CSV table of C-alpha atoms in Angstrom, one decimal:
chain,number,residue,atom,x,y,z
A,202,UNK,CA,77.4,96.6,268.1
A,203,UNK,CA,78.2,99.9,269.2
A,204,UNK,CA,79.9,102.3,267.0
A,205,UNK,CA,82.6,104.6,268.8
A,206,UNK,CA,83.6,108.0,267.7
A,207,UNK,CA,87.2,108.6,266.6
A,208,UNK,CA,89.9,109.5,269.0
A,209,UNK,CA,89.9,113.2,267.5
A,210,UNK,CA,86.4,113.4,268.3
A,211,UNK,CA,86.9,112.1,271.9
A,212,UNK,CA,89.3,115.2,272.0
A,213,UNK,CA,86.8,117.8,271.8
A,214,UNK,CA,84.1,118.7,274.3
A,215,UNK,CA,80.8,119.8,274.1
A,216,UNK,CA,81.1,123.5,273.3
A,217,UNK,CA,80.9,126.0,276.5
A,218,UNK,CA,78.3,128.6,274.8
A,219,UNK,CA,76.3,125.5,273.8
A,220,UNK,CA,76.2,124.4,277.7
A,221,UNK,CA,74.6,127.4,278.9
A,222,UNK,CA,72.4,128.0,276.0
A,223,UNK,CA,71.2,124.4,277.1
A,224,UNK,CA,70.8,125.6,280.9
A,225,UNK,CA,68.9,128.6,279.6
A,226,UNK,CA,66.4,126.4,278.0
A,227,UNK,CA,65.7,124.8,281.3
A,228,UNK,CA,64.3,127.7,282.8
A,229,UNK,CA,61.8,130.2,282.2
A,230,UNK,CA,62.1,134.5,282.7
A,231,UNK,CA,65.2,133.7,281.4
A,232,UNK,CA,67.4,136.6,279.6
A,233,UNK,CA,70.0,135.3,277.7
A,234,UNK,CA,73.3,137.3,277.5
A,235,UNK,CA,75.2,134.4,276.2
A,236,UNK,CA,74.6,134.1,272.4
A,237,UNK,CA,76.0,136.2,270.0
A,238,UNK,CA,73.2,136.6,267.6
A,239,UNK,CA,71.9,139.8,266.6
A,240,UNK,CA,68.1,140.6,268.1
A,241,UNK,CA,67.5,142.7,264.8
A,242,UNK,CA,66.6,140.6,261.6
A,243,UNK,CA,68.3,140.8,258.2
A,244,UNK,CA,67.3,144.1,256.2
A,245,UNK,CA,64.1,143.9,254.8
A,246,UNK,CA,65.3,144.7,251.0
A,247,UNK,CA,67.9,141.3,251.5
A,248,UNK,CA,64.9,139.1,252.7
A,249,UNK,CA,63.0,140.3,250.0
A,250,UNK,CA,65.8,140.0,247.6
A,251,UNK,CA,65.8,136.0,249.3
A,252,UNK,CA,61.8,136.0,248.8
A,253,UNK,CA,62.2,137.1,245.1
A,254,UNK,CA,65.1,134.3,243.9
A,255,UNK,CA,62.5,131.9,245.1
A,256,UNK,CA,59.6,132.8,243.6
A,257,UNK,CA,61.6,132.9,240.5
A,258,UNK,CA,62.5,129.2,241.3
A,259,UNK,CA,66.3,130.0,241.6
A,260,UNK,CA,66.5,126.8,244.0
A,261,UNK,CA,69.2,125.4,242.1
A,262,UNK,CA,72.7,124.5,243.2
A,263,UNK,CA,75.4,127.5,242.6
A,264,UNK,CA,78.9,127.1,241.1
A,265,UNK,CA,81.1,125.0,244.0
A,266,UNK,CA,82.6,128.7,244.5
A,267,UNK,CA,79.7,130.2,245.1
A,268,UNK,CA,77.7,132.5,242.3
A,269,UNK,CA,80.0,134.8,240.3
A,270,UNK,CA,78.1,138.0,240.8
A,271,UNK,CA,78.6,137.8,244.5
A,272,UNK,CA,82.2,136.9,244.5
A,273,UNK,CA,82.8,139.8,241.9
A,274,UNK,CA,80.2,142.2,244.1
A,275,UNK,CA,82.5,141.0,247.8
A,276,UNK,CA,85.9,141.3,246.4
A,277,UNK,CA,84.8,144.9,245.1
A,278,UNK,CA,83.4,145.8,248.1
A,279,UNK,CA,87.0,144.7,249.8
A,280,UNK,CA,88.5,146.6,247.3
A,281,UNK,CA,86.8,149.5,248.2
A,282,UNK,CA,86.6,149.5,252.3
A,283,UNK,CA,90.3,148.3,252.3
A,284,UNK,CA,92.5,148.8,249.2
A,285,UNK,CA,92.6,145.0,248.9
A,286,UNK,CA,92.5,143.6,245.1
A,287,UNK,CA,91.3,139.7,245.0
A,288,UNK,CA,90.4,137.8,242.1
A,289,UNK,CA,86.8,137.2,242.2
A,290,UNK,CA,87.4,133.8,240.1
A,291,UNK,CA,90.3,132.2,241.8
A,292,UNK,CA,90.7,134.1,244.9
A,293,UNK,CA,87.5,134.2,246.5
A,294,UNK,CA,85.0,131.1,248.0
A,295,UNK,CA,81.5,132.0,249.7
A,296,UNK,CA,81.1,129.0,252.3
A,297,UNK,CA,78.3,128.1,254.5
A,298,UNK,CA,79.0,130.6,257.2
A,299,UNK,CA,82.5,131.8,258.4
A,300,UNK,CA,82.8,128.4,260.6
A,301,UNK,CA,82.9,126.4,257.6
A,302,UNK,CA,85.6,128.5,256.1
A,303,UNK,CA,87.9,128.5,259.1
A,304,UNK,CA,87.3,124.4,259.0
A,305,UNK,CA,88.0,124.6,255.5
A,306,UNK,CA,91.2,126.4,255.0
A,307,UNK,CA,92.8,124.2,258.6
A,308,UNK,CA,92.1,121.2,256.5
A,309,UNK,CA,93.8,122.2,253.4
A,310,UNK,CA,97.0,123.5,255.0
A,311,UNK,CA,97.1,121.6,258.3
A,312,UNK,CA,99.1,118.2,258.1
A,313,UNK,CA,99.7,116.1,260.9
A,314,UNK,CA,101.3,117.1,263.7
A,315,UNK,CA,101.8,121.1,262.5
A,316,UNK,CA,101.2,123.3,264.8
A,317,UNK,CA,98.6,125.9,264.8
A,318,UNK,CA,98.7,128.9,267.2
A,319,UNK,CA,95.5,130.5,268.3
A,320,UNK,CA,95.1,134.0,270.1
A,321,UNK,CA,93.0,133.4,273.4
A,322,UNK,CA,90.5,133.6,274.5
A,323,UNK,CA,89.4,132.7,271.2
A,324,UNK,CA,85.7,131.8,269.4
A,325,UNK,CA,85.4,127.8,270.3
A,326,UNK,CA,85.6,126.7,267.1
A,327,UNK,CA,89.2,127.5,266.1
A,328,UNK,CA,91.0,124.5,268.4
A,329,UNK,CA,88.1,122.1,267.5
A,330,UNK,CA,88.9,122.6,264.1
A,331,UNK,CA,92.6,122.2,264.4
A,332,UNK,CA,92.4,118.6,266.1
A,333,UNK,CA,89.7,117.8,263.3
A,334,UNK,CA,92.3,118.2,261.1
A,335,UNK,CA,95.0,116.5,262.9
A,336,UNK,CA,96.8,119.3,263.9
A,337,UNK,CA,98.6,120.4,267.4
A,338,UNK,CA,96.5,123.6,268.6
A,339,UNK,CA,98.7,126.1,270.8
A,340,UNK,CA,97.4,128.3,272.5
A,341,UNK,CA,99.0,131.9,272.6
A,342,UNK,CA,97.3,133.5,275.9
A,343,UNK,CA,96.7,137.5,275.6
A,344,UNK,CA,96.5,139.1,278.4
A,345,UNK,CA,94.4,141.8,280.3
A,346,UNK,CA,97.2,144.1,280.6
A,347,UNK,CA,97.9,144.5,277.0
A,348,UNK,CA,93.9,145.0,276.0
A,349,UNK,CA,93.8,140.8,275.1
A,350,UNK,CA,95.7,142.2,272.2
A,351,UNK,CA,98.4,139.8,270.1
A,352,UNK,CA,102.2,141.2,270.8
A,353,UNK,CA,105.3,140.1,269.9
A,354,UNK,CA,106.3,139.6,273.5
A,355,UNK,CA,103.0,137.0,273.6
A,356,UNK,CA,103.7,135.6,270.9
A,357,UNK,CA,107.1,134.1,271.1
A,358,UNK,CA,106.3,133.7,275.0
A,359,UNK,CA,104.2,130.7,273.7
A,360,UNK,CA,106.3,129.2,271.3
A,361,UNK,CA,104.6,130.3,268.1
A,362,UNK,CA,107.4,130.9,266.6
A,363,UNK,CA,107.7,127.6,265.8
A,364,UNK,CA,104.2,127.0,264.8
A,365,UNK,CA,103.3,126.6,260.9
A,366,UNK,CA,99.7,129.0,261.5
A,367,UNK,CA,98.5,131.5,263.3
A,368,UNK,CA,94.8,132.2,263.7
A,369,UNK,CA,93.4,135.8,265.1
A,370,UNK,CA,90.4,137.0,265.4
A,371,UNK,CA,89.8,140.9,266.0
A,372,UNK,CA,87.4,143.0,266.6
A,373,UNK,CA,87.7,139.9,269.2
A,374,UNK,CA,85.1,137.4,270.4
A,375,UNK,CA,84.4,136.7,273.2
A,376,UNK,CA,86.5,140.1,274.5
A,377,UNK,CA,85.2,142.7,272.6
A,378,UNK,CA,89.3,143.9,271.7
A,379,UNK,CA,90.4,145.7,268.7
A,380,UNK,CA,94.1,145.9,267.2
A,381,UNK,CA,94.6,149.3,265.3
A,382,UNK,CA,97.1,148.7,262.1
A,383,UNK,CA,100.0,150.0,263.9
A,384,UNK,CA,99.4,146.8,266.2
A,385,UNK,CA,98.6,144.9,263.7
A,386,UNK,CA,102.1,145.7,261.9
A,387,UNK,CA,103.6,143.7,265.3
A,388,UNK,CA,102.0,140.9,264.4
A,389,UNK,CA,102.3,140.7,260.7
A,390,UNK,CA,106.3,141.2,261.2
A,391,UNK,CA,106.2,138.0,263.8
A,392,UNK,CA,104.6,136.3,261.1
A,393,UNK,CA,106.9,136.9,258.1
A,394,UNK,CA,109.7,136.2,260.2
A,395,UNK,CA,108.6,133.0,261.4
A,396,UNK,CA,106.8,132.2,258.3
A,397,UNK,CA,103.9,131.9,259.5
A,398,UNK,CA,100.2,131.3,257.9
A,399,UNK,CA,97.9,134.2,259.1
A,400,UNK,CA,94.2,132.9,259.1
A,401,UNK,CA,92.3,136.0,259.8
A,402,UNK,CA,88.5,136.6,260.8
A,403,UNK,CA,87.1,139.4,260.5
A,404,UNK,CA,83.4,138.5,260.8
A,405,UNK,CA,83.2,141.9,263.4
A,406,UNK,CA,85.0,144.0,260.8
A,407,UNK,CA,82.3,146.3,260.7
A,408,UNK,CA,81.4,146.3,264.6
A,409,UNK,CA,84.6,149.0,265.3
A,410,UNK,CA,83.7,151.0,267.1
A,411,UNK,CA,86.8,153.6,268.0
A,412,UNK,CA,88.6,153.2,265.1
A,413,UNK,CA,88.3,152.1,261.4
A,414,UNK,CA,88.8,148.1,261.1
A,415,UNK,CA,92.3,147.3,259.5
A,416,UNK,CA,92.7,144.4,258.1
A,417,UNK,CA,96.2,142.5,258.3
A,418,UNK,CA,96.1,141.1,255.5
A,419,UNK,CA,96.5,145.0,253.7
A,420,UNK,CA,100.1,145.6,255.9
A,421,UNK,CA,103.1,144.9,253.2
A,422,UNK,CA,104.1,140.8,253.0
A,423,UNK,CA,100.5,139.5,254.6
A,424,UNK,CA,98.6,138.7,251.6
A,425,UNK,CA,100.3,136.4,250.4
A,426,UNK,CA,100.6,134.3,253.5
A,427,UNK,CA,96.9,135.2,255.0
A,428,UNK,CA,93.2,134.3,254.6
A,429,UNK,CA,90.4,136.4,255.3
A,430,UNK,CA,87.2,135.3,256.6
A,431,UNK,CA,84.4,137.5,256.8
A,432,UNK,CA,80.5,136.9,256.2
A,433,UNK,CA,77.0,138.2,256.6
A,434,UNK,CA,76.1,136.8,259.6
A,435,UNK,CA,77.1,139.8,262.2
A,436,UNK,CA,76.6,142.6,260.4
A,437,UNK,CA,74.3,142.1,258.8
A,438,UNK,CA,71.9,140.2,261.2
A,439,UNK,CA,71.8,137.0,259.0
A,440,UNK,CA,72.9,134.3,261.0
A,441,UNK,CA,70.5,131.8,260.1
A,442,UNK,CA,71.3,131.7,256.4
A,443,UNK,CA,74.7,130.9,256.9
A,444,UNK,CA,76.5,132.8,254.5
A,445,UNK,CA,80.5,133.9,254.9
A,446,UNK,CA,83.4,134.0,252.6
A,447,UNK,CA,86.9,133.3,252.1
A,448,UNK,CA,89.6,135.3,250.8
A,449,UNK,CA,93.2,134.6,249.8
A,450,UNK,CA,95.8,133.2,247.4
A,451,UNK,CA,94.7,131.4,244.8
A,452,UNK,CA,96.5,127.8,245.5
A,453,UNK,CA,94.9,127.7,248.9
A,454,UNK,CA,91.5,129.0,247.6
A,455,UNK,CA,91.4,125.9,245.0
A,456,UNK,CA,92.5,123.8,248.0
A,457,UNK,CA,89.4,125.0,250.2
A,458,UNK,CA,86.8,124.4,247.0
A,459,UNK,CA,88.6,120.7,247.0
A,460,UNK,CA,87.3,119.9,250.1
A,461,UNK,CA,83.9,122.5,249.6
A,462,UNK,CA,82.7,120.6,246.8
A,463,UNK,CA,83.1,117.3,248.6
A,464,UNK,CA,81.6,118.3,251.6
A,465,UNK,CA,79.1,121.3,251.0
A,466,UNK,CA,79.2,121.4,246.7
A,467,UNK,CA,78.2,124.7,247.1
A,468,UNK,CA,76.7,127.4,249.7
A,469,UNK,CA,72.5,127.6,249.7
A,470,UNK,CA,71.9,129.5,246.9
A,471,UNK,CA,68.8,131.9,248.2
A,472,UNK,CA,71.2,133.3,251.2
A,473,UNK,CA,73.3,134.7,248.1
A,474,UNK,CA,71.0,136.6,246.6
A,475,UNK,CA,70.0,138.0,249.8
A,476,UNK,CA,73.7,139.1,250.1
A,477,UNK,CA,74.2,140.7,246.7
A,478,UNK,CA,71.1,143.1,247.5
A,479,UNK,CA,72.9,143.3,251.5
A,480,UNK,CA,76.4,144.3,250.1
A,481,UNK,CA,74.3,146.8,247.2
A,482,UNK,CA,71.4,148.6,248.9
A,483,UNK,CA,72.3,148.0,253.0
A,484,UNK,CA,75.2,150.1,254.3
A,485,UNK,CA,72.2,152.2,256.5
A,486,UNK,CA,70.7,149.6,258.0
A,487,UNK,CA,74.7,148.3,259.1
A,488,UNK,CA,75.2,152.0,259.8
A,489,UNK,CA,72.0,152.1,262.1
A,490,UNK,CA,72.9,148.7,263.9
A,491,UNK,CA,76.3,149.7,264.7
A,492,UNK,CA,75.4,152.4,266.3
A,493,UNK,CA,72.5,150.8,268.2
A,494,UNK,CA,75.3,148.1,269.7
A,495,UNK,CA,77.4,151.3,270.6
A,496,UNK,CA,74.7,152.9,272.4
A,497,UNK,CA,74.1,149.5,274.3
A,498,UNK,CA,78.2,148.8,274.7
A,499,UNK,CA,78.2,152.6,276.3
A,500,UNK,CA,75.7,151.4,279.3
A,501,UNK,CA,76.9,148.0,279.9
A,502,UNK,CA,80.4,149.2,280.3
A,503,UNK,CA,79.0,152.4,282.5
A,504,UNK,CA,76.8,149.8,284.5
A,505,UNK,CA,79.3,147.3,285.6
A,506,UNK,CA,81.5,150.7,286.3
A,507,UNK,CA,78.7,151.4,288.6
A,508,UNK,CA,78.5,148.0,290.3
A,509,UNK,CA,82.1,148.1,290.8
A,510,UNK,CA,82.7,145.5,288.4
A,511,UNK,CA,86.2,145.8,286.7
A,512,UNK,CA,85.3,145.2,282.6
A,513,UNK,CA,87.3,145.2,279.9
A,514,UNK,CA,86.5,148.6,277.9
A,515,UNK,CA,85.8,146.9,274.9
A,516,UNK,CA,86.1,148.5,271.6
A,517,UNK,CA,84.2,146.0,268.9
A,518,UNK,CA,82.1,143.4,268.4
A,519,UNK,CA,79.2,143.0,270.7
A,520,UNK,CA,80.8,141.9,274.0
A,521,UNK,CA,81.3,143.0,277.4
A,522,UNK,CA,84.3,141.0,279.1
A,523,UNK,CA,83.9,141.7,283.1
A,524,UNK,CA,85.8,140.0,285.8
A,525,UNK,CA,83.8,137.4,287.0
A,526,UNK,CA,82.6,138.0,291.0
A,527,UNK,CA,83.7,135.1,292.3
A,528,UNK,CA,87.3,132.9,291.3
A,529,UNK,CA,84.9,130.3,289.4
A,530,UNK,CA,83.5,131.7,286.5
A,531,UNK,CA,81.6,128.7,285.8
A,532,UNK,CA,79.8,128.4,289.2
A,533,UNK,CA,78.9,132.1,289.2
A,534,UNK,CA,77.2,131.9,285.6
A,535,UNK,CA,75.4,128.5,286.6
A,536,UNK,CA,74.4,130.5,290.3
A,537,UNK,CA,73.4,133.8,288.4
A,538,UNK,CA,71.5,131.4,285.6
A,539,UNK,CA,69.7,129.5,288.5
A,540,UNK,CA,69.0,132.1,291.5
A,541,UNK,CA,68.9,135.4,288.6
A,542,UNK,CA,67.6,133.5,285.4
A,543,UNK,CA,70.6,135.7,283.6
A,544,UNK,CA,72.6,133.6,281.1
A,545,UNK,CA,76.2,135.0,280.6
A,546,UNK,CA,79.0,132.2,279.4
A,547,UNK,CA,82.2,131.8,281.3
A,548,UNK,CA,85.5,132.5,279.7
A,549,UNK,CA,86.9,129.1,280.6
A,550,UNK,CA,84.6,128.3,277.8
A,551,UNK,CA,87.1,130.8,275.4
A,552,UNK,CA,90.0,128.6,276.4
A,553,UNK,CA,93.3,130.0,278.3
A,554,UNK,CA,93.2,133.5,279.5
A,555,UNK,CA,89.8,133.5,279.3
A,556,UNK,CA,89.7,132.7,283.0
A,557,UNK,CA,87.9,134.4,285.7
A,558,UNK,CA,86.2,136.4,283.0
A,559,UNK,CA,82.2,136.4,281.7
A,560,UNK,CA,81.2,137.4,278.1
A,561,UNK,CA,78.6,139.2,278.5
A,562,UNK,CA,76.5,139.6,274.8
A,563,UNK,CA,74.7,143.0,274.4
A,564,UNK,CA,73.2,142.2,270.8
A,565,UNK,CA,70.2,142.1,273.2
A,566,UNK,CA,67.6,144.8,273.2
A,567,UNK,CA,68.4,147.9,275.7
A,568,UNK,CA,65.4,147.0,277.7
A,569,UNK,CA,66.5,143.5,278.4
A,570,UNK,CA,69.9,144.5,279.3
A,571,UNK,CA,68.8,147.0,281.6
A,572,UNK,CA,66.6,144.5,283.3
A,573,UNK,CA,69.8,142.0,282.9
A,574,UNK,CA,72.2,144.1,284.6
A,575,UNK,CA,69.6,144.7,287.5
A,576,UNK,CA,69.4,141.2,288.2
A,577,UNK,CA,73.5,140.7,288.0
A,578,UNK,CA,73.5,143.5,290.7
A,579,UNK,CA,71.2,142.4,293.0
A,580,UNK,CA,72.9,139.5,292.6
A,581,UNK,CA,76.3,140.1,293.7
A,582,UNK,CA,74.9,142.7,296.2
């Protein structure tokens, strides 16, 4: 007997980043540009804080929400950074990274056949997730000439006007683009026209560099028609324990946990003590990474500007966005991977508009990308 995937499955192929990462492997001398994980670890005070809750055998599960203290110490910390007031008990839900949140929230408000627009190029989670959860993903292409920002103009170009959700994702991976508020006030006035669902990362939030992050869900009417997603991941170089959050109204909160406490019960409990001492005692070790991925953002943006590479001057995150050399994205990354041992990731991998592009990931150290970007010269030289 053999046992086939479902037909949603069968939808969704292999991710793009995963491809490369997988090509990397292959080969040795190999710099890899292509993942977006920090090269700094977590702050020591949070690992020891991690150390500490298991040495005092807190290896137990958590409430399905995630512990109290934490909730109560992220929605003050939102309070403070943005003006936003959540409900620590009812309005807030730490998942097992921001992925699982995204997933979570498209399968509590996503029936069959709605329609979910998604801003491209776009992480390559978001459409996966939409088919998971039986929805129609559409995509809503941004374009070079507007920064890859979300307009109005791109926005009913695509049809979202008649879509039920609307998923963004700025400070912008894989582009690097920001959206100040008074871009952001575009947007949200699209959305409560259209009546529209704003699901709204902000894992980058604090990976602005030229201006301070606004959130959308802050600009009058979003609230109560958005979900925030942030986590600890980015800035605070803890991928590997998997920790985000959730924000939002409190019906489609208790809708998320539904599915949460079926599928996860509750988010690994040592990561959340590691965040209460990260969100307490850490803002100078963010502060010092920040500006060690603007220092880096500066001289891959000045070397590509040297090589007479056209790239995106991006503003956030930790990715450069230059036009690919050659019309094929995905042959030049596989030639520079093979003949260079450089691993970018194509945009086609970032879905529509994401097209003769390369993301580019400096959360690398300096000396690696210098060596990088001497290798992608002589390359194209």
């Amino acid at each position: 007997m053999t046992i086939e995937p479902s037909e949603r499955v069968e939808q969704v192929p292999p991710s793009g980043i995963r491809r490369f990462f997988e090509l990397a492997e292959q080969q040795d001398d190999i710099i890899s540009l292509g993942v977006g994980e920090p090269d700094f670890s977590a702050p020591w005070s949070a690992r020891e804080a991690a150390i500490a809750s298991l040495e005092a055998g807190k290896t137990s599960y958590t409430a399905n929400r995630g512990k109290l203290e934490l909730r109560e110490r992220i929605a003050a910390d939102v309070d403070q950074r943005y003006d936003l007031d959540y409900d620590p008990a009812q309005e807030v839900l730490v998942t097992t990274g921001v992925s699982e949140g995204v997933d979570l929230a498209l399968r509590a408000i996503v029936d069959p056949d709605d329609t979910v627009a998604i801003a491209q190029p776009a992480y390559v989670s978001y459409k996966p997730g939409v088919i998971f959860a039986g929805g129609d993903p559409l995509a809503v292409a941004t374009r070079r000439e507007d920064e890859f920002k979300l307009t109005r103009e791109v926005l009913a170009a695509s049809g979202a006007a008649g879509a039920d959700a609307l998923v963004m994702n700025y400070p912008n991976n894989p582009t690097g683009a920001t959206m100040t508020e008074d871009e952001l006030r575009e947007v949200a006035a699209f959305a409560r026209e259209n009546d529209l669902v704003v699901l709204s990362d902000e894992v980058y939030s604090e990976l602005s560099y030229e201006h301070e992050h606004t959130s959308i869900a802050t600009l009058p009417g979003m609230r109560e028609r958005t979900i925030v997603f942030n986590g600890f991941s980015k800035a605070y170089a803890m991928t590997g324990l998997r920790l985000g959050y959730a924000m939002g109204p409190p019906e489609v909160i208790t809708a998320m946990n539904r599915i949460h406490q079926y599928t996860m019960l509750s988010a690994p409990t040592t990561p959340q003590h590691a965040a209460i001492e990260a969100l307490d005692r850490c803002a100078d070790d963010v502060a010092e990474m920040r500006n060690q991925y603007n220092r880096r953002r500066r001289f891959v943006l000045s070397r590509f500007e040297e090589m007479g590479v056209d790239c995106f001057p991006a503003s956030g995150a930790f990715y450069a966005f230059p036009e690919s050399p050659w019309d094929d994205s995905e042959a030049f990354a596989e030639a520079l991977l093979e003949s260079e041992g450089v691993a970018v990731v194509p945009g086609t991998a970032f879905g529509d508009g994401g097209s003769g592009h390369l993301r580019v990931s400096y959360a690398t150290g300096l000396s690696d990308l210098k060596e990088a970007l001497a290798r992608f010269e002589s390359f194209i030289s």
